[in-house]
Amino acid sequence: MTELRWGLLAAGTIAAHFAAGVEESKHGVLAAVGARDAGRARDFAARFGIPKAYGSYEDLLADQDVDAVYVSTPHAMHKEWAIAAAEAGKHVLCEKPLTINATEAEEVIEAARRNDVFLMEAFMYRLHPQTRRLAELIASGAIGEVGAVDTTFSFAGNPEETGRLADPALGGGGILDVGCYCTSLARLVAQAATGADVVEPTEVSGMARLSADGVDEYATGLLRLPGDILATISCGIRLAREDGIRVFGSRGQIHVPRPAWIHPLRTPGTSEIILTPAGGLPEVIEVEATQGVFAREADHVAVHVGDRQAPELSWAETLANMRTLDRWREAVGYGRRS
């Protein structure tokens, strides 16, 4: 497909990032935006020069000039609107996590299969050249046999501005919002190290600080992955920690101080991977991104829309990650009220 006409289902902050990405993309155009409030939709449309604005999601899905829909509602609404988009015959790019649990994810995937439409979970960091280079280094044996990976994505959100993240009814908590990147990355490392297409942990444990409503404010997990790789993963919405990735092998280690999911790396530019051989000096590997991650994501959908799945973010990949998140949340006692 040379041109994919996008409809944005919701008009929040992440939708604005994606809209800017579509403008930068090679194969996408902004066709319409839908929001629960018609005025909000009109303001968003005016901001990005989008020709159509709708005051309901249903009207957006009924637009015959929309080929693909970007779903960026709160987590708990992903299932409903991803399925509705598929049933309307639209291709679907749905923000991470695809749903709030693996059972719901299976329902969304089945809807895409039944209606013969493309579906991808929007883990934009997986398409960044930095992430791809990291996987290549591990697969090439640059640090020998991988034994462990540590990764963190944690921030201290303002409760007034991030209220949805504290609401269990909306799928709140750090594990679903940003911990999903950590599980995805740890699994990617194990996949690169073992040569497997998709892996899941054989063991999952964890601890968290829970709010009075049982939502994880910050959490740490421990995964045992195939190849006997141990992963320590940390996330949070109420505690700022040092984000990063470290991979430890028998012949050295890799450090990514600024992972591709952080805001500064969403635009074109250079990032670093630091490779330190055992007993040697660090080598800084610069990775150049000539296109923003959201533009890259929009183009990735357009290129693979006929395949119905994206090779790097297949349905099997999404389900493996969702099952891992389910197990992590269960381990920390998610939903247990004080």
mmCIF file with all atom_site columns, C-alpha atoms in Angstrom, residues 12 151 232:
data_model
loop_
_atom_site.group_PDB
_atom_site.id
_atom_site.type_symbol
_atom_site.label_atom_id
_atom_site.label_alt_id
_atom_site.label_comp_id
_atom_site.label_asym_id
_atom_site.label_entity_id
_atom_site.label_seq_id
_atom_site.pdbx_PDB_ins_code
_atom_site.Cartn_x
_atom_site.Cartn_y
_atom_site.Cartn_z
_atom_site.occupancy
_atom_site.B_iso_or_equiv
_atom_site.pdbx_formal_charge
_atom_site.auth_seq_id
_atom_site.auth_comp_id
_atom_site.auth_asym_id
_atom_site.auth_atom_id
_atom_site.pdbx_PDB_model_num
ATOM 1 C CA . GLY A 1 12  ? -5.124 12.765 23.743 1.00 0.00 ? 12  GLY A CA 1
ATOM 2 C CA . THR A 1 151 ? 15.832 -2.918 32.740 1.00 0.00 ? 151 THR A CA 1
ATOM 3 C CA . THR A 1 232 ? 15.279 -7.992 36.806 1.00 0.00 ? 232 THR A CA 1
#
